[in-house]
CSV table of C-alpha atoms in Angstrom, one decimal:
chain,number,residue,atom,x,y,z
Z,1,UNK,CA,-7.1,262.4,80.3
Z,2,UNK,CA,-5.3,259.6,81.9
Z,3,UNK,CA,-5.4,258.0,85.3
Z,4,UNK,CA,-2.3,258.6,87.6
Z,5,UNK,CA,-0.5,256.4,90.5
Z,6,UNK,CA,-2.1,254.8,92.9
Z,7,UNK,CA,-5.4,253.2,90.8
Z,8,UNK,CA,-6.7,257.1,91.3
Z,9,UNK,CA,-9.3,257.8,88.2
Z,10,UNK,CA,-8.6,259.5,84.8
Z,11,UNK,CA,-8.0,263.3,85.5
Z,12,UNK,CA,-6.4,266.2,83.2
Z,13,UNK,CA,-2.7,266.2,82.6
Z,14,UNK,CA,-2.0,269.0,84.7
Z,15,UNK,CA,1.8,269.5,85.6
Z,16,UNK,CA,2.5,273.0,84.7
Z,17,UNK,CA,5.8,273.3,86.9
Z,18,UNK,CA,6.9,269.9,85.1
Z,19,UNK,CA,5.7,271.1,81.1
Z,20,UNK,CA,7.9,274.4,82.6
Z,21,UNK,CA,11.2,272.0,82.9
Z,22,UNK,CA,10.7,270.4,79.5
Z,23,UNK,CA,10.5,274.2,78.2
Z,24,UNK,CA,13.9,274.5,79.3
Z,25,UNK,CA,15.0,270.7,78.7
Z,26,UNK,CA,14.5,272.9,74.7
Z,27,UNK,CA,16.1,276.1,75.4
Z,28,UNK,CA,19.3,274.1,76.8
Z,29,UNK,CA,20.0,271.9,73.8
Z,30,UNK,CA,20.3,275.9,72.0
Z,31,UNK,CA,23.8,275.6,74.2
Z,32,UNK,CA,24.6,272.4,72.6
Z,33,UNK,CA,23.7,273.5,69.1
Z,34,UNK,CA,26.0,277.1,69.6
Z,35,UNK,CA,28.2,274.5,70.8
Z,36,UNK,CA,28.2,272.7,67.8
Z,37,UNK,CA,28.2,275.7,65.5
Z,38,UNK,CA,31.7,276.8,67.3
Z,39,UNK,CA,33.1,273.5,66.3
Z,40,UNK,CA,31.9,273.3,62.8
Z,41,UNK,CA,33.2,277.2,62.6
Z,42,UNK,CA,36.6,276.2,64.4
Z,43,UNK,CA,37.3,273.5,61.5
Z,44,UNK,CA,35.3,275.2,58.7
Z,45,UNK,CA,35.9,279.5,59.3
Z,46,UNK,CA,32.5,281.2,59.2
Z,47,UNK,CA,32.3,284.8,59.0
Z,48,UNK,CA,28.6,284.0,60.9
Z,49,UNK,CA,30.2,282.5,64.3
Z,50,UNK,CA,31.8,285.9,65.9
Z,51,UNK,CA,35.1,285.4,67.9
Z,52,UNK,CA,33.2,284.9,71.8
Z,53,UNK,CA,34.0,287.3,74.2
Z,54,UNK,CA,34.7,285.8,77.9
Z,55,UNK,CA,31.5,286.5,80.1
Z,56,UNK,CA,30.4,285.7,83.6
Z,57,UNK,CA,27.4,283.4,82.9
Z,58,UNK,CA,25.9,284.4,86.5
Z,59,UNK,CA,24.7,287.6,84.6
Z,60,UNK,CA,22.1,285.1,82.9
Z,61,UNK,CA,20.7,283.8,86.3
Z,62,UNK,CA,18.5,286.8,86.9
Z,63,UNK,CA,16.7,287.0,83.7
Z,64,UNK,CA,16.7,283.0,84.2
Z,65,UNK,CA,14.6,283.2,87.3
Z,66,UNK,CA,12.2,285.8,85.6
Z,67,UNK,CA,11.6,283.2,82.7
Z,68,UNK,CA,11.3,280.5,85.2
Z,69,UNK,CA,8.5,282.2,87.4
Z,70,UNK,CA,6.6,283.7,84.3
Z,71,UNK,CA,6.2,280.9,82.5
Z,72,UNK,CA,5.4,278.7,85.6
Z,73,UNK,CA,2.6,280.5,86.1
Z,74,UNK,CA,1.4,281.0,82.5
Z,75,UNK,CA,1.3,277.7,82.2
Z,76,UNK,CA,-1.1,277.3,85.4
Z,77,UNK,CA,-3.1,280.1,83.9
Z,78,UNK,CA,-2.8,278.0,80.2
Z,79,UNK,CA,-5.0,275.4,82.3
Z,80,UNK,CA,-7.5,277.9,83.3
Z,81,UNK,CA,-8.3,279.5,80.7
Z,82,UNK,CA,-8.4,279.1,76.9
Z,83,UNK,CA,-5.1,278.7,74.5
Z,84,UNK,CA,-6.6,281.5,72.2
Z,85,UNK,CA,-7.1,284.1,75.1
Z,86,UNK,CA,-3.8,282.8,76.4
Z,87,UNK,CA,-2.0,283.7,73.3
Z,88,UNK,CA,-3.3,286.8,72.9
Z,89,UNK,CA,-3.1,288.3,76.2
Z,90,UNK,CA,0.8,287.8,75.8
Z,91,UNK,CA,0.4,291.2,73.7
Z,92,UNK,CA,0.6,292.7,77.7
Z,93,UNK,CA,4.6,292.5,77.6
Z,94,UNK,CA,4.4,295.3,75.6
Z,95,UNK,CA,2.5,298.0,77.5
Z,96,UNK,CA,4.8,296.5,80.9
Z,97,UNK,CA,8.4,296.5,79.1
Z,98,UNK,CA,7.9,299.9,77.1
Z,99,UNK,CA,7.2,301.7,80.8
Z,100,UNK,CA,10.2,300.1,82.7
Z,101,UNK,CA,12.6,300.4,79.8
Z,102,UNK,CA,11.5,304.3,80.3
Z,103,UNK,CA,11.6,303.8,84.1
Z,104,UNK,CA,14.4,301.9,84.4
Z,105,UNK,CA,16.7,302.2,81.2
Z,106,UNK,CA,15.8,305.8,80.8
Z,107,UNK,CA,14.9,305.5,77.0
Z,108,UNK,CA,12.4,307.9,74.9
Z,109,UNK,CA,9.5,306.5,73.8
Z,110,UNK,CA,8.2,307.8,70.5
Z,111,UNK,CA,4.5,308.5,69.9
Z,112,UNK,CA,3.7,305.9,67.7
Z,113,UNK,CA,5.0,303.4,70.5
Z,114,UNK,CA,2.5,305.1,72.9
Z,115,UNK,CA,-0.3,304.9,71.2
Z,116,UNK,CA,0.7,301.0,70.1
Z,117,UNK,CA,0.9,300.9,74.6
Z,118,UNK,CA,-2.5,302.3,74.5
Z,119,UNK,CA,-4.2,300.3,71.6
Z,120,UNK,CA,-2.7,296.9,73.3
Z,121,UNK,CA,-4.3,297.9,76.5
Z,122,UNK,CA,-7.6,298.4,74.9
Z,123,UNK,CA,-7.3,295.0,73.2
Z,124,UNK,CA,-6.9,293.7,76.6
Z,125,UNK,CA,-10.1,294.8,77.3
Z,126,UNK,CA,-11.7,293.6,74.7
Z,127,UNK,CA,-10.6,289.8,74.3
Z,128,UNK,CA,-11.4,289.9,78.6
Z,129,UNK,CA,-14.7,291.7,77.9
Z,130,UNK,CA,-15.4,288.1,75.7
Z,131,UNK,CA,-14.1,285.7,78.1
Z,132,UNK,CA,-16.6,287.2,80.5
Z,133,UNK,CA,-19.7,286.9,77.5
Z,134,UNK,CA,-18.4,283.1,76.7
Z,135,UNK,CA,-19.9,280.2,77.1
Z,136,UNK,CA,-17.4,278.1,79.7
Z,137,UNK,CA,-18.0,274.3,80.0
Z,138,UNK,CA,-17.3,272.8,82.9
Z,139,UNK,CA,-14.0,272.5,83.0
Z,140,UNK,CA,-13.4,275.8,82.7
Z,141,UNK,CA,-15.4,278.2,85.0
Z,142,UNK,CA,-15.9,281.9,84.9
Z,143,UNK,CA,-13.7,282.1,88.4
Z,144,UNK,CA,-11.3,280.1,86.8
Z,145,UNK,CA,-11.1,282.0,83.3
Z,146,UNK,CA,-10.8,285.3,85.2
Z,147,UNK,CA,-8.2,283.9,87.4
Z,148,UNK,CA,-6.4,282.3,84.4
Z,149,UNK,CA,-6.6,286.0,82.9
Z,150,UNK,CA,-5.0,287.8,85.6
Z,151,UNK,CA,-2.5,285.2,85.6
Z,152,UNK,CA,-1.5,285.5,82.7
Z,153,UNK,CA,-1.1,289.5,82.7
Z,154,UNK,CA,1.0,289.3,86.0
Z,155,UNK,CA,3.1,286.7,84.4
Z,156,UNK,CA,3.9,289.1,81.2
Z,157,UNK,CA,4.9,292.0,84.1
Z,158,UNK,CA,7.6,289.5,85.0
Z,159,UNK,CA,8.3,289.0,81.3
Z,160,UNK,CA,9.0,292.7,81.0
Z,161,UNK,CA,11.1,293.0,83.8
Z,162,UNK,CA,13.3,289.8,82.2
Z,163,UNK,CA,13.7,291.8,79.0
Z,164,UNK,CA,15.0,294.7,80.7
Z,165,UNK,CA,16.9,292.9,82.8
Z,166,UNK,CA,18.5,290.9,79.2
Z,167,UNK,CA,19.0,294.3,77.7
Z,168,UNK,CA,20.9,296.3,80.3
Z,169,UNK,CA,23.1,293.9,81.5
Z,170,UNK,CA,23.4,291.2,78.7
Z,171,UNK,CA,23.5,293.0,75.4
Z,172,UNK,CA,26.3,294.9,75.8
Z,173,UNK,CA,28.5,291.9,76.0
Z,174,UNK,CA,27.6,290.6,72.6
Z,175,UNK,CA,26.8,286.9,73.7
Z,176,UNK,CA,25.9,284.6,70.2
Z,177,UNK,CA,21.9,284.5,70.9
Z,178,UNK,CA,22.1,281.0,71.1
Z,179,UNK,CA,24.4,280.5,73.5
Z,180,UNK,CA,22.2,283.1,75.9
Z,181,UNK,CA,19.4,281.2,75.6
Z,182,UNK,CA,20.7,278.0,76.1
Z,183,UNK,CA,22.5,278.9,79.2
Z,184,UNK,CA,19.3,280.6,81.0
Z,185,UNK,CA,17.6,277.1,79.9
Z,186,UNK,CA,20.3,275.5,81.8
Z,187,UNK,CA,19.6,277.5,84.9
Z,188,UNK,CA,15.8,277.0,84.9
Z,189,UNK,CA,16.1,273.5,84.4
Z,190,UNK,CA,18.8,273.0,87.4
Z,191,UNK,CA,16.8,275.6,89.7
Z,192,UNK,CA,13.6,274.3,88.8
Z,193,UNK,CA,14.6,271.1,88.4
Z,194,UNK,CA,15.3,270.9,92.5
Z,195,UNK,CA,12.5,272.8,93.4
Z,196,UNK,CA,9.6,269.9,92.1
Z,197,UNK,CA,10.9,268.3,95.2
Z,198,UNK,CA,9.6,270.9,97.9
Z,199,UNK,CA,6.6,271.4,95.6
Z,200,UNK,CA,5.4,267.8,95.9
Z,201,UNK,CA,4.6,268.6,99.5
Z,202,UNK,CA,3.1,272.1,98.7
Z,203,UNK,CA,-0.6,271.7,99.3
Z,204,UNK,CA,-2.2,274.1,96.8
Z,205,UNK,CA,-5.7,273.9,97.2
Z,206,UNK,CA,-8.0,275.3,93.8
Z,207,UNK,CA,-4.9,275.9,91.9
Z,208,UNK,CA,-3.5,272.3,92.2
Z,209,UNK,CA,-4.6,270.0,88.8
Z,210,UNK,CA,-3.3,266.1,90.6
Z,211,UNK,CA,-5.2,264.1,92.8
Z,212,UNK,CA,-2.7,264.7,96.0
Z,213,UNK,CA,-3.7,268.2,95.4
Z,214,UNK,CA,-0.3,269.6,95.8
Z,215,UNK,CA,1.9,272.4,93.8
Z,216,UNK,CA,3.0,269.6,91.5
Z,217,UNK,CA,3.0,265.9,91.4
Z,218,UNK,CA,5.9,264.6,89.4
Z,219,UNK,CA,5.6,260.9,89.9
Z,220,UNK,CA,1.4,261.0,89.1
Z,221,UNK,CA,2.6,262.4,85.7
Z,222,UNK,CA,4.9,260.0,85.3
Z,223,UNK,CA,2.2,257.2,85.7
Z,224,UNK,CA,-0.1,259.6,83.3
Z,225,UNK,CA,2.7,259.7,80.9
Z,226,UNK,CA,3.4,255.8,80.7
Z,227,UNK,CA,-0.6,255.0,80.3
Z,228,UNK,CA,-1.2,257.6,77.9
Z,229,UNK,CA,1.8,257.9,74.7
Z,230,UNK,CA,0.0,260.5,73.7
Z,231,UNK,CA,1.3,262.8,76.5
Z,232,UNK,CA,4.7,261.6,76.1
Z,233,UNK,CA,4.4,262.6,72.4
Z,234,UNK,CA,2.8,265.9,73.2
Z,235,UNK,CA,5.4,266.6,75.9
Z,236,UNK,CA,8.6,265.9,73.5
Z,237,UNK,CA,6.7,268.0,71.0
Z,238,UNK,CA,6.8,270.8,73.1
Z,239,UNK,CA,10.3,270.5,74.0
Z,240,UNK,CA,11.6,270.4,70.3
Z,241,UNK,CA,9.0,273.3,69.4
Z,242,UNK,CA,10.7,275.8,71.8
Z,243,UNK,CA,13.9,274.3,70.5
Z,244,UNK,CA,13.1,275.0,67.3
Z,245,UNK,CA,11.2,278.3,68.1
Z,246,UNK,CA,14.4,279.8,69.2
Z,247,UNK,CA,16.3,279.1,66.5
Z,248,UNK,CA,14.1,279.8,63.6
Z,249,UNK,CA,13.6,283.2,65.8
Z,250,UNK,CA,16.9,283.7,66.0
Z,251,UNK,CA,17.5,283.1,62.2
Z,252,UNK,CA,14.5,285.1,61.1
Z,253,UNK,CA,15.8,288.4,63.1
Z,254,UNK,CA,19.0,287.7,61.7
Z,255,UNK,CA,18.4,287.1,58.4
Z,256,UNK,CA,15.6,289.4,57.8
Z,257,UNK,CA,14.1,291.9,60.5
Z,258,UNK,CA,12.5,291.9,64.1
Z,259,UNK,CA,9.3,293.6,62.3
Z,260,UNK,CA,9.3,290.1,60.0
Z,261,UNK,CA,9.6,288.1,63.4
Z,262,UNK,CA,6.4,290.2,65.2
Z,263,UNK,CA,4.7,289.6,61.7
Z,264,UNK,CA,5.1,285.6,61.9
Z,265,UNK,CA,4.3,285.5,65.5
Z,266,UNK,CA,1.1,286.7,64.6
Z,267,UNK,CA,0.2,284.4,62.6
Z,268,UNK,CA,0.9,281.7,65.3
Z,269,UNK,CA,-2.4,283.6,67.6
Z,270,UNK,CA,-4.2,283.1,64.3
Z,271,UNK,CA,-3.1,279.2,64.0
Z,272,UNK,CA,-3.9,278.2,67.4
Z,273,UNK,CA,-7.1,280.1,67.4
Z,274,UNK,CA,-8.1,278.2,64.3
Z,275,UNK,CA,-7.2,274.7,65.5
Z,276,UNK,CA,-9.2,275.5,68.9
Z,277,UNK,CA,-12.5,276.1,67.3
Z,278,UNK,CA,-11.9,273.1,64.9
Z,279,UNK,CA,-11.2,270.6,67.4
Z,280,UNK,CA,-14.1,272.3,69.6
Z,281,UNK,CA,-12.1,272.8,72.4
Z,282,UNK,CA,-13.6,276.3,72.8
Z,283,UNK,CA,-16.8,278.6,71.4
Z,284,UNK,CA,-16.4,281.7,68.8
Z,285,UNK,CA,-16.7,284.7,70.0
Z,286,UNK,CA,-16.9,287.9,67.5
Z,287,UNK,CA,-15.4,290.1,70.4
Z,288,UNK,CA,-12.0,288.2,70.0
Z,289,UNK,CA,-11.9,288.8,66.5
Z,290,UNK,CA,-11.9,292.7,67.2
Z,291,UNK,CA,-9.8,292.1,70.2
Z,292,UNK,CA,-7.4,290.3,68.2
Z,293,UNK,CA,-7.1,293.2,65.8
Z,294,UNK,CA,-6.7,295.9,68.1
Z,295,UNK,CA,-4.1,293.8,69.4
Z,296,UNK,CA,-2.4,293.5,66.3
Z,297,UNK,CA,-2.2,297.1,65.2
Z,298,UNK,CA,-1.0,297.8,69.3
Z,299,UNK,CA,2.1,295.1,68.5
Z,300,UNK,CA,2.6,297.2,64.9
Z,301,UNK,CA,2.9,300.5,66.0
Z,302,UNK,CA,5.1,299.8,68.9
Z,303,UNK,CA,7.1,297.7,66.0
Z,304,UNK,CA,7.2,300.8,63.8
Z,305,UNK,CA,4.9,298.7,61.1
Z,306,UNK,CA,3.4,301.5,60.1
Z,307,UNK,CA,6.8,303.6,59.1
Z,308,UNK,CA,6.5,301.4,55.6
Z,309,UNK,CA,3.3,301.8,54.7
Z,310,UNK,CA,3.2,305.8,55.1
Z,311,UNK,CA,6.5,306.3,53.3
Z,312,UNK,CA,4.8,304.6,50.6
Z,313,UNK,CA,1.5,306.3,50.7
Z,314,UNK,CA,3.8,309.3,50.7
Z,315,UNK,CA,6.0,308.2,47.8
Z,316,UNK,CA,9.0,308.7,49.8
Z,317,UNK,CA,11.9,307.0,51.0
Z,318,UNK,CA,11.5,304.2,53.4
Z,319,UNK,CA,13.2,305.1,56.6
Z,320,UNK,CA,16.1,302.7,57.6
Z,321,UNK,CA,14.9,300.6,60.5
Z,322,UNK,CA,17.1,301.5,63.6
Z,323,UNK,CA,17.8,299.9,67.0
Z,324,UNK,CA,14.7,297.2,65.8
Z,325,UNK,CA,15.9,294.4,68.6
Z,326,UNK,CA,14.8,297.2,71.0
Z,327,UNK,CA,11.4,296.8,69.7
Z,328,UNK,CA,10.6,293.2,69.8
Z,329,UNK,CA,8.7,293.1,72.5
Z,330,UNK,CA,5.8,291.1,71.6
Z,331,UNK,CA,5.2,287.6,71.2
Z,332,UNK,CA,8.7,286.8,71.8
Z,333,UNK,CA,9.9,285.0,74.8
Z,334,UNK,CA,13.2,286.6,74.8
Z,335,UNK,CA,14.7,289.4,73.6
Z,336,UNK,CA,18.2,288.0,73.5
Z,337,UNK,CA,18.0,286.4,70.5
Z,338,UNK,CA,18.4,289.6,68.5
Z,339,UNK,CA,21.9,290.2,69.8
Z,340,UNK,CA,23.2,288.4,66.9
């Protein structure tokens, strides 16, 4: 809470098309860190930095308008509704990617990733199911929470159709992972960049979180950002996390497997669900625990988690893991950074 321009009272910091740029601000410095990989490699030979292939970066502006219009509007849901809900409706991707990549990529789904489509949708369910039976304050209304929910499933159909996008037309030309996502961030921070011009005139209505009640307000956060440090901090924090998040995704599917990756990013739903009902920013509800779970084993059997554990309960051999960047599909922003 901070008050904005104009001597106009304390109100929410609620600029999710500006939080969206700084979300790109930290996939773009990726570029200048691949950058700075190729010139350490170029004085120091590393067998980890690849020879590039040329590419037509354009073939990144597709996906790069996906990301920018999904996250947009997941964070506008993130203000409706609650960050634990939030996270773990994200699980949707994987029901949405699994049936274009059939429709549109013409791969074969096997029956464990079927069921995994079918146990995710039934943990969808469940964790709405409890957002209806919650207690909501006032800030955040049943219409609102519902809305917020819907949001934030239409925004992981969008998701989907940027992974598919990344992995038929992006894949095969064997970009470095960091140097893909730092270019998209450079074309949703230019595109969007321009567009919080038109959008300060955009009247929005219910869905607008500034006092002028428009798409987005940019100078009203800056006057919320110089009263309250706070948001600055929370704001660069943000920027370095998805930074960071990249990379240590990146490095993790590298390094050690995409089934690892979808194991950690689990624990990241668990984190933030943990610090919201510390902090009392939202009620317990049992039904999320089970909604959670049902969620989880969705994301592992689509991930082939299971594979392990039965080879071992049938003392056999475990199964090499094939084509696992094709199954990270949950949790992860972007599929990209398994063409390492």
């Amino acid at each position: 809470m901070a008050p904005g321009c104009g001597g106009s009272k304390e109100h929410s910091f609620q600029h999710p098309f500006l939080q969206a740029v700084g979300m790109f601000l930290g996939e773009f410095s990726c570029l200048a860190a691949f950058f700075l990989l190729r010139c350490r490699a170029a004085r120091h030979p590393d067998a980890s930095m690849d020879p590039q292939q040329p590419f037509n970066p354009l073939l990144f502006l597709p996906p790069a308008l996906c990301d920018m219009t999904g996250t947009s509007i997941m964070y506008v849901a993130l203000n409706m509704t609650s960050a634990s809900s939030f996270q773990m409706l994200r699980g949707a991707v994987i029901i949405f990617t699994g049936l274009f990549s059939v429709a549109f990529l013409g791969r074969r789904l096997a029956l464990s990733q079927w069921l995994g489509i079918l146990a995710t949708i039934a943990g969808l369910v469940v964790v709405g199911l409890a957002d209806l039976l919650s207690k909501h304050d006032d800030q955040h209304k049943l219409s609102e929470v519902i809305t917020g929910d819907l949001l934030i499933i239409m925004a992981q159909i969008i998701v989907s159709i940027q992974m598919v996008l990344e992995e038929k037309f992006v894949y095969r030309h064997n970009v470095h992972p960091l140097r893909a996502v730092g270019t998209e961030g450079l074309f949703g921070f230019v595109i969007l960049s321009l567009l919080l011009v038109p959008m300060y005139y955009i009247p929005a209505g219910s869905f607008s979180g500034n006092p002028r009640g428009t798409l987005e307000d940019v100078p009203d956060a800056f006057c919320q950002v110089g009263r309250q440090p706070l948001i600055a901090l929370a704001l660069l924090g943000n920027i370095s996390s998805i930074a960071f998040f990249n990379f240590a995704g990146i490095s993790v599917t590298k390094e050690l497997s995409a089934t690892t990756r979808m194991v950690l990013d689990s624990l990241r739903t668990i984190v933030i669900w943990a610090l919201s009902l510390a902090l009392g920013w939202e009620a317990f509800h049992p039904l999320q625990i089970l909604g959670f779970l049902i969620l989880l084993m969705g994301t592992a059997l689509y991930n082939g988690l299971h594979r392990p554990l039965l080879s071992r309960l049938a003392r056999g051999r475990p199964p090499a893991e094939e084509g696992e960047h094709e199954r990270l599909l949950g949790g992860s922003r972007t599929p990209i950074n398994d063409a390492s």
